[in-house]
CSV table of C-alpha atoms in Angstrom, one decimal:
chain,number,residue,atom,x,y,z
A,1,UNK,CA,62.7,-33.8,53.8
A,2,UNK,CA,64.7,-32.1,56.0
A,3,UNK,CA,64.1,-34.1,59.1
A,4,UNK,CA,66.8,-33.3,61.1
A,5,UNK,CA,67.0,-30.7,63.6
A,6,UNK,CA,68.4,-27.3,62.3
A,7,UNK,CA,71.9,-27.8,63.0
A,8,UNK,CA,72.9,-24.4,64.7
A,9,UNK,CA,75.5,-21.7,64.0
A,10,UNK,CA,78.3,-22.8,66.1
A,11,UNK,CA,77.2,-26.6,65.5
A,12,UNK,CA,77.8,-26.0,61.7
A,13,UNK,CA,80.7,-24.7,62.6
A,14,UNK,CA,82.1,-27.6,64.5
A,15,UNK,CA,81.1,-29.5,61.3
A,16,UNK,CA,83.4,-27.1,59.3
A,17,UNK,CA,86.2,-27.6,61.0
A,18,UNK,CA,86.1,-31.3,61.3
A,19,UNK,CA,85.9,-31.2,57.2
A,20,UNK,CA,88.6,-28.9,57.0
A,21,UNK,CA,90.5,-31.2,59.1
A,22,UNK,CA,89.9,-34.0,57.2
A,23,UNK,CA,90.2,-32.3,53.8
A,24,UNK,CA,93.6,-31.5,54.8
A,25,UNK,CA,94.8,-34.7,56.3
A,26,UNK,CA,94.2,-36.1,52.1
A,27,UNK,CA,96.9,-33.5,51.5
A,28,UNK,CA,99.9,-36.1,53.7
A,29,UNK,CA,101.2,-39.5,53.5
A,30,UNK,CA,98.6,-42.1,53.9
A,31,UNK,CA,100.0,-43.6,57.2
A,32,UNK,CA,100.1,-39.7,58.8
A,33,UNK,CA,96.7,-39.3,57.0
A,34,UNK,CA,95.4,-42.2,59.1
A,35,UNK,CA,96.9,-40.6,62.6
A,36,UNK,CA,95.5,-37.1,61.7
A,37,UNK,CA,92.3,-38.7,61.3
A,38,UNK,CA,91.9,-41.1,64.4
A,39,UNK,CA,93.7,-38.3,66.8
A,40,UNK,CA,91.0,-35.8,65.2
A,41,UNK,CA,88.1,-38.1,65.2
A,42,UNK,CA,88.9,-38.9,68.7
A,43,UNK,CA,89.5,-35.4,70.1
A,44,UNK,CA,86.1,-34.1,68.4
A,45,UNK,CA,84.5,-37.0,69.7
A,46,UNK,CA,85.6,-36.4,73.5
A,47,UNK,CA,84.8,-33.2,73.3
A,48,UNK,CA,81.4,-33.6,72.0
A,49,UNK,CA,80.7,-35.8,74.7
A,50,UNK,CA,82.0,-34.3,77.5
A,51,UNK,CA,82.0,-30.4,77.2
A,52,UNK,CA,78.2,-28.8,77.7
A,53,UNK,CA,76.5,-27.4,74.4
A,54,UNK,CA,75.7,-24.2,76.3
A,55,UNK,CA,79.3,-23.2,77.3
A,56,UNK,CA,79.8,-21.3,74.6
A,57,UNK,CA,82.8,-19.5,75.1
A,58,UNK,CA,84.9,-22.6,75.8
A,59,UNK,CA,83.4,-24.3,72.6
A,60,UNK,CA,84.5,-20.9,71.1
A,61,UNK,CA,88.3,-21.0,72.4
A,62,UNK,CA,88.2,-24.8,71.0
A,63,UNK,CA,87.3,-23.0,67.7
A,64,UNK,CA,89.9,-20.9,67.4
A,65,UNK,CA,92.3,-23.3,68.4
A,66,UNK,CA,91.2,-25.8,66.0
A,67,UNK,CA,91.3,-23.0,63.5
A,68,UNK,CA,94.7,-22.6,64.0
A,69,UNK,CA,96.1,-26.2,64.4
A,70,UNK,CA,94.5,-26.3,61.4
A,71,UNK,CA,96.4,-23.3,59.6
A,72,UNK,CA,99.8,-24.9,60.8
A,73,UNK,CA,98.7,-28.5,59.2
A,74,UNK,CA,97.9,-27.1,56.3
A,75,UNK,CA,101.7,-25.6,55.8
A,76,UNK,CA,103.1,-28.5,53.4
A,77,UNK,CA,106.3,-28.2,55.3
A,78,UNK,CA,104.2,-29.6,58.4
A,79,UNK,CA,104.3,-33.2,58.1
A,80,UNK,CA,101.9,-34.5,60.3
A,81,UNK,CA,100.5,-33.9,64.4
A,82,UNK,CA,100.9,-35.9,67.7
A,83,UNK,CA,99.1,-35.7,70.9
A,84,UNK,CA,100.4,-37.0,74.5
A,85,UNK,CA,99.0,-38.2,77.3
A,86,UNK,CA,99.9,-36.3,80.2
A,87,UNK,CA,99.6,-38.4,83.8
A,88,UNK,CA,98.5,-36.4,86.4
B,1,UNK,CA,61.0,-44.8,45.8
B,2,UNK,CA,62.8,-47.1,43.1
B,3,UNK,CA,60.1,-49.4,42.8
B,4,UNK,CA,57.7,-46.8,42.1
B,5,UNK,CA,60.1,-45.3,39.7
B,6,UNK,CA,60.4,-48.3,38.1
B,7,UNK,CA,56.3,-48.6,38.0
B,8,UNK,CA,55.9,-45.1,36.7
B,9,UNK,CA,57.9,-45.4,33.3
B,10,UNK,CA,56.8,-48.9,33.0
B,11,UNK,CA,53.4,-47.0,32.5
B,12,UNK,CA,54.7,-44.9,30.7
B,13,UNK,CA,56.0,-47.1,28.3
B,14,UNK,CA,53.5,-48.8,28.2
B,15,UNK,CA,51.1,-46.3,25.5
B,16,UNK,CA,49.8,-43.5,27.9
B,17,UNK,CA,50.6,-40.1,25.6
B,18,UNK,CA,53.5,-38.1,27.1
B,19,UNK,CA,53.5,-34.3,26.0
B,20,UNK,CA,56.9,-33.2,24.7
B,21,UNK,CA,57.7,-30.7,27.2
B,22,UNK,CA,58.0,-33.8,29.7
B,23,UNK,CA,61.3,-34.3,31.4
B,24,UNK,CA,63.3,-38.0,30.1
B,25,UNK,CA,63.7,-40.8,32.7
B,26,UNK,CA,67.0,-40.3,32.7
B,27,UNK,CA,66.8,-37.3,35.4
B,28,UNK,CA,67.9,-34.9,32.6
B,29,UNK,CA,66.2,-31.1,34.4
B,30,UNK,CA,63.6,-29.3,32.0
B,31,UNK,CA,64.6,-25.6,33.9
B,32,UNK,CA,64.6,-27.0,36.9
B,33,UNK,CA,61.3,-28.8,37.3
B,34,UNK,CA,60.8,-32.3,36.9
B,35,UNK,CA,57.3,-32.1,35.3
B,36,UNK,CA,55.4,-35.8,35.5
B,37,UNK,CA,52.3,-36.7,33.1
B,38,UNK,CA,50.3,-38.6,36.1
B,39,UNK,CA,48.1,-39.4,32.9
B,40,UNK,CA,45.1,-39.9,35.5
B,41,UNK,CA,42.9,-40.4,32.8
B,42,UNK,CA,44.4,-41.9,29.8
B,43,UNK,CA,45.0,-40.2,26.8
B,44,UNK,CA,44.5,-36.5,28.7
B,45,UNK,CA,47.5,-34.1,28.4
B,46,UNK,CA,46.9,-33.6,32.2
B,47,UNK,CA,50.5,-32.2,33.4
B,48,UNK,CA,51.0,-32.0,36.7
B,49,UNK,CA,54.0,-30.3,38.1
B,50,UNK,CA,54.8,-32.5,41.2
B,51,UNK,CA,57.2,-30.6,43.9
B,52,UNK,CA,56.6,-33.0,46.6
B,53,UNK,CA,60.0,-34.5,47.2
B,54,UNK,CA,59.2,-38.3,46.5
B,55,UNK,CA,58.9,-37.4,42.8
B,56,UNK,CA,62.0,-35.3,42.4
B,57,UNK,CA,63.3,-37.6,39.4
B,58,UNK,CA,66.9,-37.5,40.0
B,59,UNK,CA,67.1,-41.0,38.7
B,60,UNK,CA,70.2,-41.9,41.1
B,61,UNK,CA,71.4,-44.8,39.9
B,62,UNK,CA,70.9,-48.2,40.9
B,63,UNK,CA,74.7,-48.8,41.0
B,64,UNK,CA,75.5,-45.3,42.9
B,65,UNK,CA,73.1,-46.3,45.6
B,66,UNK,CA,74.8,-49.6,46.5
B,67,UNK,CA,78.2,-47.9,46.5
B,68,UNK,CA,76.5,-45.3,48.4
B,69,UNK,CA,75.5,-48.3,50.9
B,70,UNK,CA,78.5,-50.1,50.9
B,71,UNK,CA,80.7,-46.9,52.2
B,72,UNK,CA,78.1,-46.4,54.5
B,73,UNK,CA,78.2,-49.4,56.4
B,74,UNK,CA,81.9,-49.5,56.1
B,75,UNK,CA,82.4,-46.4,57.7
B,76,UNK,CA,79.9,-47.1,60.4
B,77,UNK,CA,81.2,-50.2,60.9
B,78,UNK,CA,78.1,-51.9,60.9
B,79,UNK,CA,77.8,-55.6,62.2
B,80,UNK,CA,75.9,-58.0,59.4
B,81,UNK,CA,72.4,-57.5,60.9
B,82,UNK,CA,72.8,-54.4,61.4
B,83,UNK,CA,73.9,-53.8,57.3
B,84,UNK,CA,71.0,-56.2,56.7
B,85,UNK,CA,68.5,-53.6,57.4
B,86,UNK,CA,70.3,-51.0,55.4
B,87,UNK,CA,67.4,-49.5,52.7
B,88,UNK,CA,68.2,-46.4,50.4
B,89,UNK,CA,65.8,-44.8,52.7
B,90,UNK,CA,67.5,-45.3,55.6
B,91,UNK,CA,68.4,-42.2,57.3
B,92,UNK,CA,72.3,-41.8,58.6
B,93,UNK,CA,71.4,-41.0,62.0
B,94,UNK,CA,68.7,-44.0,62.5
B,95,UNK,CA,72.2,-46.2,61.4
B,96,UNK,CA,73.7,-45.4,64.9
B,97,UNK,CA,75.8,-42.1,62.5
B,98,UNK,CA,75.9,-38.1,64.6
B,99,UNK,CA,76.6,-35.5,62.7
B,100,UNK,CA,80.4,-36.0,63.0
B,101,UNK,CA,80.1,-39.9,61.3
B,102,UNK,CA,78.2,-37.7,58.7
B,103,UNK,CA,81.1,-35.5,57.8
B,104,UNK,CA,83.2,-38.8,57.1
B,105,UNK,CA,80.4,-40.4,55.3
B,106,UNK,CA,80.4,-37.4,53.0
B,107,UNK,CA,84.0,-37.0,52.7
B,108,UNK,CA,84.6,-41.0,52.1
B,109,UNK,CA,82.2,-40.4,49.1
B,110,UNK,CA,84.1,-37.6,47.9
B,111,UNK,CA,86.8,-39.5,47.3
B,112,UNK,CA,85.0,-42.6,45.9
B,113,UNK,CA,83.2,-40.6,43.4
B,114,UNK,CA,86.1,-38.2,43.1
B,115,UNK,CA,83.5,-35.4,43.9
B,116,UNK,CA,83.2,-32.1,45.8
B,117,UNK,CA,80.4,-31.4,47.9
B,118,UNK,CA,79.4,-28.0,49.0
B,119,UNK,CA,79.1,-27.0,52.4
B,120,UNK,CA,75.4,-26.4,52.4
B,121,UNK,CA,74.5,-29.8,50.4
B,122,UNK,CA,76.3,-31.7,52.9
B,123,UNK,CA,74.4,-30.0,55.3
B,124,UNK,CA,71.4,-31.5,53.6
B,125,UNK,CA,72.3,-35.4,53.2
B,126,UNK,CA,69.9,-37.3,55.9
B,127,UNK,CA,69.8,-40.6,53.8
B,128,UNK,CA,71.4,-43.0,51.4
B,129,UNK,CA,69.0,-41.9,48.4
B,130,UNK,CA,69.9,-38.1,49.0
B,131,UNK,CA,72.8,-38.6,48.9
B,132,UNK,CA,73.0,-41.1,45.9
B,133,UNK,CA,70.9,-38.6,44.4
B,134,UNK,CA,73.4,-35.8,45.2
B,135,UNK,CA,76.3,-37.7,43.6
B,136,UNK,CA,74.6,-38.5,40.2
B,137,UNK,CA,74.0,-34.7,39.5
B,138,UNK,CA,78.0,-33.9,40.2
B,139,UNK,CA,79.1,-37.1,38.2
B,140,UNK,CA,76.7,-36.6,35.5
């Protein structure tokens, strides 16, 4: 039944945080709810993609940060989140 | 797994002696254990307790598991072929969904069914049915 790989520690922690983030983004206006989500989605997506599943530690540091984007969005006074593109 | 459903109380309907202790059709849990009269010989009180997942008698409704399908191929975006081949046992990540389109399948289902899912039972949801399944025991 369970026919998917175990998902492991840090993996399920990923997943966490991505429902956290989307739990919260319920919590605001519809129209920041949908930029919360696409700029999240995005982010987690790019990451997943691009950073190596064995590098832990910098998986780790995006943890944390995540963890506390996701404390300040949580703050109702926080309305909603923006990211920019810097050219290099 | 519905058409066999659908087969099994049609038998049993149709005269094969039931014991009381059996569970109703309905999905309703005697402790826990969905206990099945395979009636293998007709009119034998043979019970046999059946663990094997294909007969855990959830019952999920024929009307949760279209919803179910409908958000799923809304959130993946799938193109009409594609939502053609869409089955109740179809699993998410056979669709073309990783774990991260599994986390917004749950969470657009949440809000459909105006539900909460646990942590570890969203860990658990690989197809439509399971999580039809899932949703019929929180609404119920």
């Amino acid at each position: 039944m369970a026919s998917r790989p175990k998902l492991s520690g840090i993996q399920k922690q990923v997943l966490a945080l991505y429902r956290g983030f989307l739990r919260t983004a319920h919590l605001k206006s519809p129209e920041e709810r949908r930029r919360i989500e696409s700029v999240v989605s995005a982010e987690f997506r790019d990451n997943a993609r691009n950073v190596d599943r064995r590098n832990f530690v910098y998986i780790e540091y995006l943890l944390r940060r995540g963890k506390r984007q996701l404390e300040q969005l949580k703050n109702p006074d926080i309305t909603g989140l923006a990211t920019l593109e810097v050219k290099k | 797994m519905a058409a066999t459903m659908s087969a099994i109380s049609a038998k049993a309907a149709g005269g094969y002696r039931t014991a009381p202790a059996l569970v109703s059709w309905k999905g309703s849990r005697a402790q826990g254990r969905s206990l099945i009269s395979m009636a293998a010989a007709p009119r034998s009180l043979r019970l046999v307790s059946l663990r094997t997942p294909r007969f855990r008698v959830y019952a999920a409704k024929a009307e949760t598991v279209n919803k179910v399908m409908e958000i799923v191929k809304q959130q993946l975006a799938l193109g009409a072929e594609a939502a053609a081949a869409v089955t109740p046992e179809s699993k998410f990540t056979d669709l073309g969904a990783d774990s991260l389109d599994t986390v917004e399948i749950v969470m657009a289902l949440e809000e459909e069914f105006n539900i909460t899912v646990e942590e570890d039972n969203a860990q658990n949801i690989t197809t439509i049915q399971e999580a039809a399944d899932l949703i019929d025991k929180l609404v119920a």
